[in-house]
Amino acid sequence: MYEAEVHVLSMVILGPSSLGQNIDVCLRPLIDELTQLWSSEALTYDISRKQNFVMRAALMWTINDFPAYGMDSGWSTHGKLVCSYCMENNKAFTLTNGGKTSFFDCHRHFLPPNHRYRKNRNDFFVGRVEKDVAAPHLSGEELLDVVSEYGDIVFGLQSHKQKFSGFGLTHNWVKRSIF
């Protein structure tokens, strides 16, 4: 039987401004080390059992604020396509006065079909009942296929100069995630 230990790695990247897409420069050593620890047989000594074992390491999740989520995922968190679940199927709209993008009442379609908020005509858009169903979530493999269609992606300090056709219209991808 395998035993697992969980360790928390906290990372704060200091500087006068955000690294943006260049955050991959700071994450590359971590990714390289985790890849090596997962794929190679790192023989490690367990002092409590007084025996060797093969250690493997993996990154299970990251916890970010929304801007950092955008930097890590490669999906821009600005503009009309900000929702990485809805993607191009979102219901965002532009406010008439001010021109800002609004996501008010855009996510009721994720609720179960018989949920009381779907039929609520008073607390959301007045008179509107939500009848649409949410688009299916893409798997990790499906997302990788989508991002791979954009060709070679430059990492590092030159990454901000790349543009993918359809950005802001059909997608918000700015890079392929290092993860």
CSV table of N, CA and C in Angstrom, one decimal:
chain,number,residue,atom,x,y,z
A,1,MET,N,0.8,-1.2,0.0
A,1,MET,CA,0.0,0.0,0.0
A,1,MET,C,0.9,1.2,0.0
A,2,TYR,N,0.4,2.2,-0.7
A,2,TYR,CA,1.2,3.5,-0.8
A,2,TYR,C,0.7,4.4,0.3
A,3,GLU,N,1.7,5.2,0.8
A,3,GLU,CA,1.3,6.2,1.7
A,3,GLU,C,1.7,7.5,1.0
A,4,ALA,N,1.0,8.6,1.4
A,4,ALA,CA,1.2,9.9,0.8
A,4,ALA,C,1.4,10.9,1.9
A,5,GLU,N,2.3,11.8,1.7
A,5,GLU,CA,2.5,12.9,2.5
A,5,GLU,C,2.2,14.1,1.7
A,6,VAL,N,1.6,15.1,2.3
A,6,VAL,CA,1.3,16.3,1.7
A,6,VAL,C,2.1,17.4,2.3
A,7,HIS,N,2.8,18.2,1.4
A,7,HIS,CA,3.6,19.3,1.8
A,7,HIS,C,3.1,20.5,1.1
A,8,VAL,N,3.1,21.6,1.8
A,8,VAL,CA,2.6,22.9,1.2
A,8,VAL,C,3.8,23.7,0.9
A,9,LEU,N,3.8,24.2,-0.4
A,9,LEU,CA,4.9,25.1,-0.8
A,9,LEU,C,4.2,26.5,-1.0
A,10,SER,N,4.6,27.4,-0.3
A,10,SER,CA,4.0,28.8,-0.5
A,10,SER,C,5.1,29.6,-1.3
A,11,MET,N,4.5,30.3,-2.2
A,11,MET,CA,5.4,31.1,-3.1
A,11,MET,C,4.9,32.5,-3.2
A,12,VAL,N,5.7,33.5,-2.9
A,12,VAL,CA,5.4,34.9,-3.1
A,12,VAL,C,6.5,35.4,-3.9
A,13,ILE,N,6.2,36.0,-5.1
A,13,ILE,CA,7.1,36.5,-6.0
A,13,ILE,C,7.1,38.0,-5.8
A,14,LEU,N,8.2,38.6,-5.3
A,14,LEU,CA,8.3,40.0,-5.0
A,14,LEU,C,8.7,40.8,-6.2
A,15,GLY,N,8.3,42.0,-6.2
A,15,GLY,CA,8.7,42.9,-7.3
A,15,GLY,C,7.8,44.1,-7.3
A,16,PRO,N,8.2,45.1,-8.1
A,16,PRO,CA,7.4,46.3,-8.1
A,16,PRO,C,6.1,46.2,-9.0
A,17,SER,N,6.0,45.2,-9.8
A,17,SER,CA,4.9,45.0,-10.7
A,17,SER,C,4.7,43.5,-11.0
A,18,SER,N,3.5,43.2,-11.5
A,18,SER,CA,3.1,41.8,-11.8
A,18,SER,C,4.0,41.2,-12.9
A,19,LEU,N,4.3,39.9,-12.8
A,19,LEU,CA,5.1,39.3,-13.8
A,19,LEU,C,4.2,38.9,-15.0
A,20,GLY,N,2.9,38.8,-14.8
A,20,GLY,CA,2.0,38.5,-15.9
A,20,GLY,C,2.4,37.1,-16.5
A,21,GLN,N,2.4,37.1,-17.8
A,21,GLN,CA,2.7,35.8,-18.5
A,21,GLN,C,4.1,35.3,-18.2
A,22,ASN,N,5.0,36.2,-17.8
A,22,ASN,CA,6.4,35.8,-17.5
A,22,ASN,C,6.5,35.1,-16.2
A,23,ILE,N,5.4,34.8,-15.5
A,23,ILE,CA,5.5,34.0,-14.2
A,23,ILE,C,6.1,32.6,-14.5
A,24,ASP,N,6.0,32.1,-15.7
A,24,ASP,CA,6.6,30.8,-16.0
A,24,ASP,C,8.1,30.8,-15.8
A,25,VAL,N,8.7,31.9,-15.9
A,25,VAL,CA,10.2,32.0,-15.7
A,25,VAL,C,10.5,31.6,-14.2
A,26,CYS,N,9.6,32.0,-13.3
A,26,CYS,CA,9.8,31.7,-11.9
A,26,CYS,C,9.4,30.2,-11.6
A,27,LEU,N,8.4,29.7,-12.3
A,27,LEU,CA,7.8,28.4,-12.1
A,27,LEU,C,8.6,27.3,-12.7
A,28,ARG,N,9.4,27.6,-13.8
A,28,ARG,CA,10.1,26.6,-14.5
A,28,ARG,C,11.0,25.7,-13.6
A,29,PRO,N,11.8,26.2,-12.7
A,29,PRO,CA,12.5,25.3,-11.8
A,29,PRO,C,11.7,24.3,-11.0
A,30,LEU,N,10.5,24.8,-10.5
A,30,LEU,CA,9.6,23.9,-9.8
A,30,LEU,C,9.1,22.8,-10.7
A,31,ILE,N,8.6,23.2,-11.9
A,31,ILE,CA,8.1,22.2,-12.8
A,31,ILE,C,9.1,21.2,-13.2
A,32,ASP,N,10.3,21.6,-13.5
A,32,ASP,CA,11.4,20.7,-13.9
A,32,ASP,C,11.7,19.7,-12.7
A,33,GLU,N,11.8,20.2,-11.5
A,33,GLU,CA,12.1,19.3,-10.4
A,33,GLU,C,10.9,18.3,-10.1
A,34,LEU,N,9.7,18.8,-10.2
A,34,LEU,CA,8.6,17.9,-10.0
A,34,LEU,C,8.5,16.8,-11.1
A,35,THR,N,8.8,17.2,-12.4
A,35,THR,CA,8.8,16.3,-13.5
A,35,THR,C,9.9,15.2,-13.2
A,36,GLN,N,11.1,15.6,-12.8
A,36,GLN,CA,12.2,14.7,-12.5
A,36,GLN,C,11.8,13.8,-11.4
A,37,LEU,N,11.2,14.3,-10.3
A,37,LEU,CA,10.8,13.4,-9.2
A,37,LEU,C,9.7,12.5,-9.5
A,38,TRP,N,8.8,12.8,-10.5
A,38,TRP,CA,7.7,11.9,-10.9
A,38,TRP,C,8.2,10.8,-11.8
A,39,SER,N,9.1,11.2,-12.8
A,39,SER,CA,9.5,10.2,-13.8
A,39,SER,C,10.7,9.3,-13.4
A,40,SER,N,11.5,9.8,-12.6
A,40,SER,CA,12.7,9.0,-12.2
A,40,SER,C,12.5,8.3,-10.9
A,41,GLU,N,13.3,7.3,-10.7
A,41,GLU,CA,13.2,6.6,-9.4
A,41,GLU,C,14.1,7.3,-8.4
A,42,ALA,N,13.5,8.2,-7.6
A,42,ALA,CA,14.3,8.9,-6.6
A,42,ALA,C,14.3,8.1,-5.3
A,43,LEU,N,15.3,7.3,-5.1
A,43,LEU,CA,15.4,6.5,-4.0
A,43,LEU,C,15.6,7.3,-2.7
A,44,THR,N,14.7,7.2,-1.8
A,44,THR,CA,14.7,8.0,-0.6
A,44,THR,C,14.7,7.1,0.7
A,45,TYR,N,15.3,7.6,1.7
A,45,TYR,CA,15.3,6.8,3.0
A,45,TYR,C,14.3,7.3,3.9
A,46,ASP,N,13.4,6.4,4.4
A,46,ASP,CA,12.4,6.7,5.4
A,46,ASP,C,13.0,6.3,6.8
A,47,ILE,N,13.3,7.4,7.6
A,47,ILE,CA,14.0,7.2,8.9
A,47,ILE,C,13.1,6.4,9.9
A,48,SER,N,11.8,6.6,9.8
A,48,SER,CA,10.9,6.0,10.8
A,48,SER,C,10.8,4.5,10.5
A,49,ARG,N,10.8,4.1,9.3
A,49,ARG,CA,10.8,2.6,9.0
A,49,ARG,C,12.1,2.0,8.7
A,50,LYS,N,13.1,2.9,8.7
A,50,LYS,CA,14.5,2.4,8.4
A,50,LYS,C,14.6,1.6,7.2
A,51,GLN,N,14.0,2.1,6.1
A,51,GLN,CA,14.1,1.5,4.8
A,51,GLN,C,14.0,2.5,3.7
A,52,ASN,N,14.5,2.1,2.5
A,52,ASN,CA,14.4,2.9,1.3
A,52,ASN,C,13.0,2.7,0.6
A,53,PHE,N,12.6,3.8,-0.1
A,53,PHE,CA,11.4,3.7,-0.9
A,53,PHE,C,11.6,4.6,-2.1
A,54,VAL,N,10.8,4.4,-3.2
A,54,VAL,CA,10.9,5.2,-4.4
A,54,VAL,C,9.9,6.4,-4.1
A,55,MET,N,10.5,7.6,-4.1
A,55,MET,CA,9.6,8.8,-3.9
A,55,MET,C,9.2,9.4,-5.3
A,56,ARG,N,7.9,9.8,-5.3
A,56,ARG,CA,7.4,10.5,-6.5
A,56,ARG,C,6.8,11.8,-5.9
A,57,ALA,N,6.7,12.8,-6.8
A,57,ALA,CA,6.2,14.0,-6.3
A,57,ALA,C,5.2,14.6,-7.4
A,58,ALA,N,4.2,15.2,-7.0
A,58,ALA,CA,3.2,15.8,-8.0
A,58,ALA,C,2.7,17.1,-7.4
A,59,LEU,N,2.3,18.0,-8.3
A,59,LEU,CA,1.6,19.2,-7.9
A,59,LEU,C,0.1,18.9,-8.0
A,60,MET,N,-0.6,18.9,-6.9
A,60,MET,CA,-2.0,18.6,-6.9
A,60,MET,C,-2.9,19.7,-7.2
A,61,TRP,N,-2.6,20.9,-6.7
A,61,TRP,CA,-3.4,22.1,-7.0
A,61,TRP,C,-2.7,23.3,-6.6
A,62,THR,N,-3.2,24.4,-7.1
A,62,THR,CA,-2.7,25.7,-6.8
A,62,THR,C,-3.9,26.6,-6.2
A,63,ILE,N,-3.6,27.5,-5.4
A,63,ILE,CA,-4.6,28.4,-4.8
A,63,ILE,C,-4.1,29.8,-5.2
A,64,ASN,N,-5.0,30.5,-5.9
A,64,ASN,CA,-4.6,31.8,-6.4
A,64,ASN,C,-5.7,32.8,-6.3
A,65,ASP,N,-5.4,34.0,-6.3
A,65,ASP,CA,-6.4,35.0,-6.6
A,65,ASP,C,-6.7,35.0,-8.1
A,66,PHE,N,-7.7,35.8,-8.5
A,66,PHE,CA,-8.2,35.7,-9.9
A,66,PHE,C,-7.1,36.1,-10.9
A,67,PRO,N,-6.4,37.2,-10.6
A,67,PRO,CA,-5.3,37.6,-11.6
A,67,PRO,C,-4.2,36.6,-11.7
A,68,ALA,N,-3.8,36.0,-10.6
A,68,ALA,CA,-2.8,34.9,-10.6
A,68,ALA,C,-3.3,33.7,-11.3
A,69,TYR,N,-4.6,33.4,-11.2
A,69,TYR,CA,-5.2,32.3,-11.9
A,69,TYR,C,-5.1,32.5,-13.4
A,70,GLY,N,-5.3,33.7,-13.8
A,70,GLY,CA,-5.1,34.0,-15.3
A,70,GLY,C,-3.7,33.8,-15.7
A,71,MET,N,-2.7,34.2,-14.9
A,71,MET,CA,-1.3,34.0,-15.3
A,71,MET,C,-0.9,32.6,-15.3
A,72,ASP,N,-1.4,31.8,-14.4
A,72,ASP,CA,-1.1,30.4,-14.3
A,72,ASP,C,-1.8,29.6,-15.4
A,73,SER,N,-3.0,29.8,-15.7
A,73,SER,CA,-3.8,29.0,-16.6
A,73,SER,C,-3.5,29.4,-18.1
A,74,GLY,N,-3.2,30.6,-18.3
A,74,GLY,CA,-3.0,31.1,-19.7
A,74,GLY,C,-4.3,31.6,-20.3
A,75,TRP,N,-5.4,31.7,-19.5
A,75,TRP,CA,-6.6,32.3,-20.0
A,75,TRP,C,-6.7,33.7,-19.4
A,76,SER,N,-6.8,34.7,-20.3
A,76,SER,CA,-6.9,36.1,-19.8
A,76,SER,C,-8.1,36.3,-19.0
A,77,THR,N,-7.9,37.0,-17.9
A,77,THR,CA,-9.0,37.3,-16.9
A,77,THR,C,-9.5,38.7,-17.1
A,78,HIS,N,-9.5,39.2,-18.4
A,78,HIS,CA,-10.0,40.5,-18.7
A,78,HIS,C,-10.9,40.4,-19.9
A,79,GLY,N,-11.9,41.3,-20.0
A,79,GLY,CA,-12.7,41.3,-21.2
A,79,GLY,C,-14.0,40.5,-21.1
A,80,LYS,N,-14.7,40.4,-22.2
A,80,LYS,CA,-16.0,39.7,-22.2
A,80,LYS,C,-15.9,38.2,-22.0
A,81,LEU,N,-14.8,37.6,-22.4
A,81,LEU,CA,-14.6,36.1,-22.3
A,81,LEU,C,-13.9,35.7,-21.0
A,82,VAL,N,-14.0,36.5,-20.0
A,82,VAL,CA,-13.3,36.3,-18.7
A,82,VAL,C,-13.6,34.9,-18.1
A,83,CYS,N,-14.8,34.4,-18.2
A,83,CYS,CA,-15.2,33.2,-17.6
A,83,CYS,C,-14.6,32.0,-18.3
A,84,SER,N,-13.7,31.3,-17.6
A,84,SER,CA,-12.9,30.2,-18.2
A,84,SER,C,-13.8,28.9,-18.3
A,85,TYR,N,-15.0,28.9,-17.6
A,85,TYR,CA,-15.9,27.8,-17.8
A,85,TYR,C,-16.8,28.0,-19.0
A,86,CYS,N,-17.4,29.2,-19.1
A,86,CYS,CA,-18.3,29.4,-20.2
A,86,CYS,C,-17.5,29.6,-21.5
A,87,MET,N,-16.3,30.2,-21.4
A,87,MET,CA,-15.5,30.6,-22.6
A,87,MET,C,-16.4,31.4,-23.6
A,88,GLU,N,-16.4,30.9,-24.8
A,88,GLU,CA,-17.2,31.7,-25.8
A,88,GLU,C,-18.7,31.6,-25.7
A,89,ASN,N,-19.2,30.7,-24.8
A,89,ASN,CA,-20.6,30.5,-24.6
A,89,ASN,C,-21.2,31.4,-23.5
A,90,ASN,N,-20.5,32.4,-23.1
A,90,ASN,CA,-20.9,33.2,-21.9
A,90,ASN,C,-22.1,34.1,-22.4
A,91,LYS,N,-22.7,34.6,-21.4
A,91,LYS,CA,-23.9,35.5,-21.6
A,91,LYS,C,-23.5,37.0,-21.1
A,92,ALA,N,-22.3,37.3,-21.1
A,92,ALA,CA,-21.9,38.7,-20.7
A,92,ALA,C,-22.4,39.7,-21.7
A,93,PHE,N,-22.7,40.9,-21.2
A,93,PHE,CA,-23.2,41.9,-22.0
A,93,PHE,C,-22.5,43.3,-21.6
A,94,THR,N,-22.6,44.2,-22.5
A,94,THR,CA,-22.0,45.5,-22.3
A,94,THR,C,-23.0,46.5,-21.7
A,95,LEU,N,-22.7,47.2,-20.7
A,95,LEU,CA,-23.7,48.1,-20.1
A,95,LEU,C,-23.8,49.3,-21.0
A,96,THR,N,-25.0,49.8,-21.2
A,96,THR,CA,-25.3,50.9,-22.1
A,96,THR,C,-24.6,52.2,-21.7
A,97,ASN,N,-24.7,52.5,-20.4
A,97,ASN,CA,-24.0,53.7,-19.9
A,97,ASN,C,-22.7,53.3,-19.2
A,98,GLY,N,-21.6,53.6,-19.9
A,98,GLY,CA,-20.3,53.3,-19.3
A,98,GLY,C,-19.5,52.3,-20.1
A,99,GLY,N,-20.2,51.4,-20.9
A,99,GLY,CA,-19.5,50.5,-21.7
A,99,GLY,C,-18.8,49.3,-21.0
A,100,LYS,N,-19.0,49.1,-19.8
A,100,LYS,CA,-18.4,48.0,-19.0
A,100,LYS,C,-19.0,46.7,-19.3
A,101,THR,N,-18.3,45.6,-19.3
A,101,THR,CA,-18.8,44.3,-19.4
A,101,THR,C,-19.4,43.9,-18.1
A,102,SER,N,-20.6,43.3,-18.2
A,102,SER,CA,-21.3,42.9,-17.0
A,102,SER,C,-21.6,41.4,-17.1
A,103,PHE,N,-21.5,40.7,-15.9
A,103,PHE,CA,-21.8,39.3,-15.9
A,103,PHE,C,-23.0,39.0,-15.0
A,104,PHE,N,-23.8,40.1,-14.7
A,104,PHE,CA,-25.0,39.9,-13.9
A,104,PHE,C,-25.9,38.9,-14.5
A,105,ASP,N,-26.4,38.0,-13.7
A,105,ASP,CA,-27.3,36.9,-14.1
A,105,ASP,C,-26.8,36.1,-15.3
A,106,CYS,N,-25.5,35.8,-15.3
A,106,CYS,CA,-25.0,35.0,-16.4
A,106,CYS,C,-24.8,33.6,-16.1
A,107,HIS,N,-24.9,33.2,-14.8
A,107,HIS,CA,-24.5,31.8,-14.5
A,107,HIS,C,-25.7,31.0,-13.9
A,108,ARG,N,-26.9,31.4,-14.0
A,108,ARG,CA,-28.0,30.6,-13.5
A,108,ARG,C,-28.2,29.3,-14.3
A,109,HIS,N,-27.6,29.3,-15.5
A,109,HIS,CA,-27.8,28.1,-16.3
A,109,HIS,C,-26.9,26.9,-15.8
A,110,PHE,N,-26.1,27.2,-14.8
A,110,PHE,CA,-25.3,26.1,-14.1
A,110,PHE,C,-26.1,25.4,-13.0
A,111,LEU,N,-27.2,26.0,-12.6
A,111,LEU,CA,-28.1,25.5,-11.6
A,111,LEU,C,-28.8,24.2,-12.1
A,112,PRO,N,-29.2,23.3,-11.2
A,112,PRO,CA,-30.0,22.2,-11.7
A,112,PRO,C,-31.3,22.7,-12.3
A,113,PRO,N,-31.8,21.9,-13.3
A,113,PRO,CA,-33.0,22.4,-14.0
A,113,PRO,C,-34.2,22.7,-13.2
A,114,ASN,N,-34.4,22.1,-12.0
A,114,ASN,CA,-35.6,22.4,-11.2
A,114,ASN,C,-35.3,23.4,-10.1
A,115,HIS,N,-34.1,24.1,-10.1
A,115,HIS,CA,-33.8,25.0,-9.0
A,115,HIS,C,-34.7,26.2,-9.0
A,116,ARG,N,-35.1,26.6,-7.8
A,116,ARG,CA,-36.0,27.7,-7.7
A,116,ARG,C,-35.5,29.0,-8.3
A,117,TYR,N,-34.2,29.3,-8.3
A,117,TYR,CA,-33.7,30.5,-8.9
A,117,TYR,C,-33.8,30.6,-10.4
A,118,ARG,N,-33.9,29.4,-11.0
A,118,ARG,CA,-34.1,29.5,-12.5
A,118,ARG,C,-35.4,30.1,-12.9
A,119,LYS,N,-36.4,29.9,-12.0
A,119,LYS,CA,-37.8,30.5,-12.3
A,119,LYS,C,-38.0,31.8,-11.6
A,120,ASN,N,-37.1,32.3,-10.8
A,120,ASN,CA,-37.2,33.6,-10.1
A,120,ASN,C,-37.2,34.7,-11.1
A,121,ARG,N,-38.3,35.4,-11.2
A,121,ARG,CA,-38.5,36.5,-12.2
A,121,ARG,C,-38.2,37.9,-11.5
A,122,ASN,N,-38.0,38.0,-10.2
A,122,ASN,CA,-37.9,39.2,-9.5
A,122,ASN,C,-36.5,39.6,-9.1
A,123,ASP,N,-35.7,38.7,-8.7
A,123,ASP,CA,-34.4,39.0,-8.1
A,123,ASP,C,-33.2,39.1,-9.1
A,124,PHE,N,-33.5,38.7,-10.4
A,124,PHE,CA,-32.5,38.7,-11.4
A,124,PHE,C,-33.0,39.6,-12.5
A,125,PHE,N,-32.8,39.3,-13.8
A,125,PHE,CA,-33.4,40.1,-14.8
A,125,PHE,C,-34.9,40.0,-14.6
A,126,VAL,N,-35.5,41.1,-14.6
A,126,VAL,CA,-37.0,41.2,-14.3
A,126,VAL,C,-37.7,40.4,-15.4
A,127,GLY,N,-38.5,39.5,-15.1
A,127,GLY,CA,-39.3,38.8,-16.0
A,127,GLY,C,-38.6,37.6,-16.8
A,128,ARG,N,-37.4,37.4,-16.5
A,128,ARG,CA,-36.6,36.4,-17.3
A,128,ARG,C,-36.5,35.1,-16.5
A,129,VAL,N,-36.9,34.0,-17.1
A,129,VAL,CA,-36.7,32.6,-16.6
A,129,VAL,C,-35.6,32.0,-17.3
A,130,GLU,N,-34.7,31.3,-16.6
A,130,GLU,CA,-33.5,30.7,-17.2
A,130,GLU,C,-33.9,29.3,-17.7
A,131,LYS,N,-33.8,29.1,-19.0
A,131,LYS,CA,-34.2,27.8,-19.6
A,131,LYS,C,-32.9,27.1,-20.2
A,132,ASP,N,-31.9,27.9,-20.4
A,132,ASP,CA,-30.7,27.3,-21.1
A,132,ASP,C,-30.0,26.3,-20.1
A,133,VAL,N,-29.2,25.4,-20.7
A,133,VAL,CA,-28.4,24.5,-19.9
A,133,VAL,C,-26.9,24.9,-20.2
A,134,ALA,N,-26.1,24.6,-19.2
A,134,ALA,CA,-24.7,25.0,-19.3
A,134,ALA,C,-24.0,24.1,-20.3
A,135,ALA,N,-23.1,24.6,-21.0
A,135,ALA,CA,-22.2,23.8,-21.9
A,135,ALA,C,-21.4,22.9,-21.1
A,136,PRO,N,-21.1,21.7,-21.7
A,136,PRO,CA,-20.3,20.7,-20.9
A,136,PRO,C,-18.9,21.2,-20.6
A,137,HIS,N,-18.4,20.9,-19.5
A,137,HIS,CA,-17.0,21.3,-19.1
A,137,HIS,C,-16.0,20.4,-20.0
A,138,LEU,N,-15.0,21.1,-20.4
A,138,LEU,CA,-14.0,20.4,-21.2
A,138,LEU,C,-13.0,19.7,-20.2
A,139,SER,N,-12.6,18.5,-20.6
A,139,SER,CA,-11.6,17.8,-19.8
A,139,SER,C,-10.2,18.4,-19.9
A,140,GLY,N,-9.3,18.0,-19.1
A,140,GLY,CA,-7.9,18.5,-19.3
A,140,GLY,C,-7.3,18.2,-20.6
A,141,GLU,N,-7.6,17.0,-21.1
A,141,GLU,CA,-7.1,16.6,-22.4
A,141,GLU,C,-7.7,17.4,-23.6
A,142,GLU,N,-9.0,17.7,-23.4
A,142,GLU,CA,-9.7,18.5,-24.4
A,142,GLU,C,-9.2,19.9,-24.4
A,143,LEU,N,-8.9,20.5,-23.3
A,143,LEU,CA,-8.3,21.8,-23.2
A,143,LEU,C,-6.9,21.9,-23.8
A,144,LEU,N,-6.1,20.9,-23.5
A,144,LEU,CA,-4.8,20.8,-24.1
A,144,LEU,C,-4.9,20.7,-25.6
A,145,ASP,N,-5.8,20.0,-26.2
A,145,ASP,CA,-6.0,19.9,-27.6
A,145,ASP,C,-6.4,21.3,-28.2
A,146,VAL,N,-7.2,22.0,-27.5
A,146,VAL,CA,-7.6,23.4,-28.0
A,146,VAL,C,-6.4,24.3,-28.0
A,147,VAL,N,-5.7,24.3,-26.9
A,147,VAL,CA,-4.6,25.3,-26.7
A,147,VAL,C,-3.5,24.9,-27.7
A,148,SER,N,-3.3,23.6,-28.0
A,148,SER,CA,-2.3,23.1,-28.9
A,148,SER,C,-2.5,23.6,-30.3
A,149,GLU,N,-3.7,23.9,-30.7
A,149,GLU,CA,-4.0,24.3,-32.0
A,149,GLU,C,-3.4,25.7,-32.3
A,150,TYR,N,-3.0,26.4,-31.3
A,150,TYR,CA,-2.4,27.7,-31.5
A,150,TYR,C,-0.9,27.7,-31.8
A,151,GLY,N,-0.4,26.5,-32.0
A,151,GLY,CA,1.0,26.3,-32.4
A,151,GLY,C,2.0,26.6,-31.3
A,152,ASP,N,3.2,26.9,-31.7
A,152,ASP,CA,4.3,27.1,-30.7
A,152,ASP,C,4.1,28.3,-29.9
A,153,ILE,N,4.3,28.1,-28.6
A,153,ILE,CA,4.0,29.2,-27.7
A,153,ILE,C,5.4,29.6,-27.0
A,154,VAL,N,5.7,30.8,-27.0
A,154,VAL,CA,6.9,31.3,-26.5
A,154,VAL,C,6.8,31.5,-25.0
A,155,PHE,N,7.7,31.0,-24.2
A,155,PHE,CA,7.6,31.2,-22.7
A,155,PHE,C,8.7,32.2,-22.4
A,156,GLY,N,8.6,32.9,-21.3
A,156,GLY,CA,9.7,33.8,-20.8
A,156,GLY,C,9.4,35.2,-21.2
A,157,LEU,N,10.4,36.0,-21.2
A,157,LEU,CA,10.3,37.4,-21.4
A,157,LEU,C,9.7,37.9,-22.7
A,158,GLN,N,9.7,37.0,-23.7
A,158,GLN,CA,9.2,37.4,-25.0
A,158,GLN,C,7.7,37.0,-25.2
A,159,SER,N,7.2,36.3,-24.2
A,159,SER,CA,5.8,35.7,-24.4
A,159,SER,C,4.7,36.8,-24.6
A,160,HIS,N,4.9,38.0,-24.0
A,160,HIS,CA,3.8,39.0,-24.2
A,160,HIS,C,3.7,39.5,-25.6
A,161,LYS,N,4.6,39.2,-26.5
A,161,LYS,CA,4.5,39.6,-27.9
A,161,LYS,C,3.7,38.7,-28.8
A,162,GLN,N,3.3,37.5,-28.3
A,162,GLN,CA,2.6,36.6,-29.1
A,162,GLN,C,1.1,36.9,-29.2
A,163,LYS,N,0.5,36.7,-30.3
A,163,LYS,CA,-1.0,36.9,-30.4
A,163,LYS,C,-1.6,35.7,-31.2
A,164,PHE,N,-2.7,35.2,-30.7
A,164,PHE,CA,-3.4,34.1,-31.3
A,164,PHE,C,-4.6,34.6,-32.0
A,165,SER,N,-4.9,34.2,-33.2
A,165,SER,CA,-6.0,34.7,-33.9
A,165,SER,C,-7.3,34.4,-33.2
A,166,GLY,N,-8.2,35.3,-33.2
A,166,GLY,CA,-9.5,35.1,-32.5
A,166,GLY,C,-9.5,35.5,-31.0
A,167,PHE,N,-8.4,36.0,-30.5
A,167,PHE,CA,-8.4,36.4,-29.1
A,167,PHE,C,-9.4,37.5,-28.8
A,168,GLY,N,-10.2,37.3,-27.8
A,168,GLY,CA,-11.2,38.2,-27.4
A,168,GLY,C,-12.5,38.0,-28.1
A,169,LEU,N,-12.5,37.2,-29.2
A,169,LEU,CA,-13.7,37.0,-30.0
A,169,LEU,C,-14.2,35.6,-29.7
A,170,THR,N,-13.3,34.6,-29.9
A,170,THR,CA,-13.7,33.2,-29.7
A,170,THR,C,-13.0,32.5,-28.6
A,171,HIS,N,-11.9,33.2,-28.1
A,171,HIS,CA,-11.2,32.6,-27.0
A,171,HIS,C,-10.4,33.7,-26.2
A,172,ASN,N,-9.9,33.4,-25.1
A,172,ASN,CA,-9.1,34.3,-24.3
A,172,ASN,C,-7.7,33.7,-24.0
A,173,TRP,N,-7.2,32.8,-24.8
A,173,TRP,CA,-6.0,32.1,-24.5
A,173,TRP,C,-4.8,33.1,-24.8
A,174,VAL,N,-3.9,33.3,-23.9
A,174,VAL,CA,-2.7,34.1,-24.2
A,174,VAL,C,-1.5,33.2,-24.2
A,175,LYS,N,-1.6,32.0,-23.6
A,175,LYS,CA,-0.4,31.1,-23.6
A,175,LYS,C,-0.9,29.7,-23.2
A,176,ARG,N,0.0,28.7,-23.4
A,176,ARG,CA,-0.3,27.4,-22.9
A,176,ARG,C,0.3,27.3,-21.5
A,177,SER,N,-0.5,26.9,-20.5
A,177,SER,CA,0.0,26.8,-19.1
A,177,SER,C,1.2,26.0,-19.0
A,178,ILE,N,2.1,26.4,-18.1
A,178,ILE,CA,3.3,25.6,-17.8
A,178,ILE,C,3.0,24.4,-17.1
A,179,PHE,N,1.8,24.3,-16.4
A,179,PHE,CA,1.4,23.2,-15.7
A,179,PHE,C,0.9,22.1,-16.6
